[in-house]
Amino acid sequence: MNALIYAWPGREALAAALADAMSGDVGSLELRRFPDGESYVRLVTAPAGRDVVLGCGLEHPDEKCTSLYFAAITARELGARSVGLVAPYLAYMRQDARFHDGEAIASRAFGHWLSSAVDWLVTLDPHLHRHASLDEVYSIPARAVSAAGSIARWIAANVPDALIVGPDAESAQWAGSVAMSAGCPHVVLEKTRRGDRDVEIRLPSLAQWRGRKAVLIDDIISTAHTMATAALRLREAGFAAPLCVGVHALFGADALAALRSAGVARIVTCNSIPHATNSIDVLGIVATAAREMLASHRPSS
Ligand code: R5P
């Protein structure tokens, strides 16, 4: 039987991409809160004998983890052959070390928990910095695909004479591969983070690139202080208002305002997280990876 896809509210486009790539059926999932705030989950479409695919972006994870866990456990109890998770944004990857005594290494703890709930995981550009791969924190088959090719095609089509700028060392992997695919130069800035909303950014000498259109690229825009500070420094260095490209549009409350007051020309994101700034489609590559993952890890019946 074809895969059965259950998608969380707001993820209809993801469900459609998965159904298309996997020739799957979109099932009905009922989610609500009891009056006391606890989660109610019902798999309205029966999962017995099906390979179940849960489509659940993990931005704001604490709001979704309970329903995700209940849905996965219930699918198994009701006879699903397998249960996979497609999370275009994977949460808790940035706290990947114990920076201060007593801190949780959230990437490991979350990976341990999620590995106990589902059989496989597909995601897009997880924040791999101190972990070399998802295998360090996930004990299930876990595949990450990259938005770099899609971003590069968008830049090649929309920004002649781009200079790709990674705002910090962690962004170097995205900036480098986008620049290579788009056929333009790239530079990486130096960031010191002093707090959640307090970053300092230093520029190397960029004199040889003046006249190019600076395109800031980062995997995550959260408070946007990284992008906004980098944009200010680039303008001080004589560049025109830069374009900001983010893979995952987390966008906290004041993020757009911070970018506007830094004078950025345009903000463009991928649709891994639904947001008004989405301009680059990545759901197709995520769905294709999910189809390949299911084909290689489908249990024999
Ligand atoms: C961290 O290193 C990430 O790559 C991003 O630079 C960071 O998450 C962006 O956060 P914010 O938008 O809050 O500055």
PDB file of N, CA and C and ligand atoms in Angstrom, residues 94 127 168 170 191 193 218-226, ligand 1:
ATOM      1  N   ARG A  94      21.226  23.823  17.925  1.00  0.00           N
ATOM      2  CA  ARG A  94      22.240  24.855  18.188  1.00  0.00           C
ATOM      3  C   ARG A  94      22.879  24.717  19.561  1.00  0.00           C
ATOM      4  N   HIS A 127      21.324  22.461  11.803  1.00  0.00           N
ATOM      5  CA  HIS A 127      22.485  23.274  12.202  1.00  0.00           C
ATOM      6  C   HIS A 127      23.604  22.358  12.717  1.00  0.00           C
ATOM      7  N   ASP A 168      29.012  34.497   9.784  1.00  0.00           N
ATOM      8  CA  ASP A 168      29.828  33.912  10.862  1.00  0.00           C
ATOM      9  C   ASP A 168      30.426  32.586  10.379  1.00  0.00           C
ATOM     10  N   GLU A 170      29.959  29.591  11.312  1.00  0.00           N
ATOM     11  CA  GLU A 170      29.016  28.484  11.100  1.00  0.00           C
ATOM     12  C   GLU A 170      28.331  28.553   9.746  1.00  0.00           C
ATOM     13  N   LYS A 191      32.007  36.534  13.797  1.00  0.00           N
ATOM     14  CA  LYS A 191      30.971  36.936  14.781  1.00  0.00           C
ATOM     15  C   LYS A 191      31.391  36.536  16.195  1.00  0.00           C
ATOM     16  N   ARG A 193      29.349  36.131  19.726  1.00  0.00           N
ATOM     17  CA  ARG A 193      28.021  36.226  20.345  1.00  0.00           C
ATOM     18  C   ARG A 193      28.199  36.480  21.836  1.00  0.00           C
ATOM     19  N   ASP A 218      22.477  32.810   5.693  1.00  0.00           N
ATOM     20  CA  ASP A 218      22.623  32.079   6.962  1.00  0.00           C
ATOM     21  C   ASP A 218      21.595  30.950   6.997  1.00  0.00           C
ATOM     22  N   ASP A 219      21.859  29.953   7.834  1.00  0.00           N
ATOM     23  CA  ASP A 219      20.907  28.836   7.893  1.00  0.00           C
ATOM     24  C   ASP A 219      19.639  29.228   8.643  1.00  0.00           C
ATOM     25  N   ILE A 220      19.776  30.043   9.682  1.00  0.00           N
ATOM     26  CA  ILE A 220      18.634  30.361  10.546  1.00  0.00           C
ATOM     27  C   ILE A 220      18.565  31.877  10.735  1.00  0.00           C
ATOM     28  N   ILE A 221      17.370  32.442  10.591  1.00  0.00           N
ATOM     29  CA  ILE A 221      17.169  33.830  11.044  1.00  0.00           C
ATOM     30  C   ILE A 221      16.196  33.732  12.213  1.00  0.00           C
ATOM     31  N   SER A 222      16.679  34.050  13.400  1.00  0.00           N
ATOM     32  CA  SER A 222      15.855  33.902  14.601  1.00  0.00           C
ATOM     33  C   SER A 222      15.520  35.293  15.163  1.00  0.00           C
ATOM     34  N   THR A 223      16.407  35.867  15.965  1.00  0.00           N
ATOM     35  CA  THR A 223      16.177  37.263  16.382  1.00  0.00           C
ATOM     36  C   THR A 223      16.528  38.219  15.244  1.00  0.00           C
ATOM     37  N   ALA A 224      17.318  37.728  14.270  1.00  0.00           N
ATOM     38  CA  ALA A 224      17.835  38.498  13.123  1.00  0.00           C
ATOM     39  C   ALA A 224      18.965  39.445  13.522  1.00  0.00           C
ATOM     40  N   HIS A 225      19.457  39.359  14.746  1.00  0.00           N
ATOM     41  CA  HIS A 225      20.551  40.246  15.136  1.00  0.00           C
ATOM     42  C   HIS A 225      21.836  39.920  14.379  1.00  0.00           C
ATOM     43  N   THR A 226      22.017  38.645  14.037  1.00  0.00           N
ATOM     44  CA  THR A 226      23.205  38.293  13.239  1.00  0.00           C
ATOM     45  C   THR A 226      23.137  38.984  11.882  1.00  0.00           C
TER      46      THR A 226
HETATM   47  C1  R5P B   1      24.069  30.260  14.545  1.00  0.00           C
HETATM   48  O1  R5P B   1      25.237  30.223  14.472  1.00  0.00           O
HETATM   49  C2  R5P B   1      23.217  30.290  13.327  1.00  0.00           C
HETATM   50  O2  R5P B   1      23.942  29.912  12.198  1.00  0.00           O
HETATM   51  C3  R5P B   1      22.590  31.640  13.093  1.00  0.00           C
HETATM   52  O3  R5P B   1      23.613  32.576  12.787  1.00  0.00           O
HETATM   53  C4  R5P B   1      21.872  32.108  14.296  1.00  0.00           C
HETATM   54  O4  R5P B   1      21.018  31.098  14.764  1.00  0.00           O
HETATM   55  C5  R5P B   1      21.061  33.342  13.958  1.00  0.00           C
HETATM   56  O5  R5P B   1      20.421  33.746  15.131  1.00  0.00           O
HETATM   57  P1  R5P B   1      19.879  35.221  15.277  1.00  0.00           P
HETATM   58  O6  R5P B   1      18.985  35.488  14.107  1.00  0.00           O
HETATM   59  O7  R5P B   1      19.122  35.170  16.581  1.00  0.00           O
HETATM   60  O8  R5P B   1      21.045  36.135  15.337  1.00  0.00           O
END
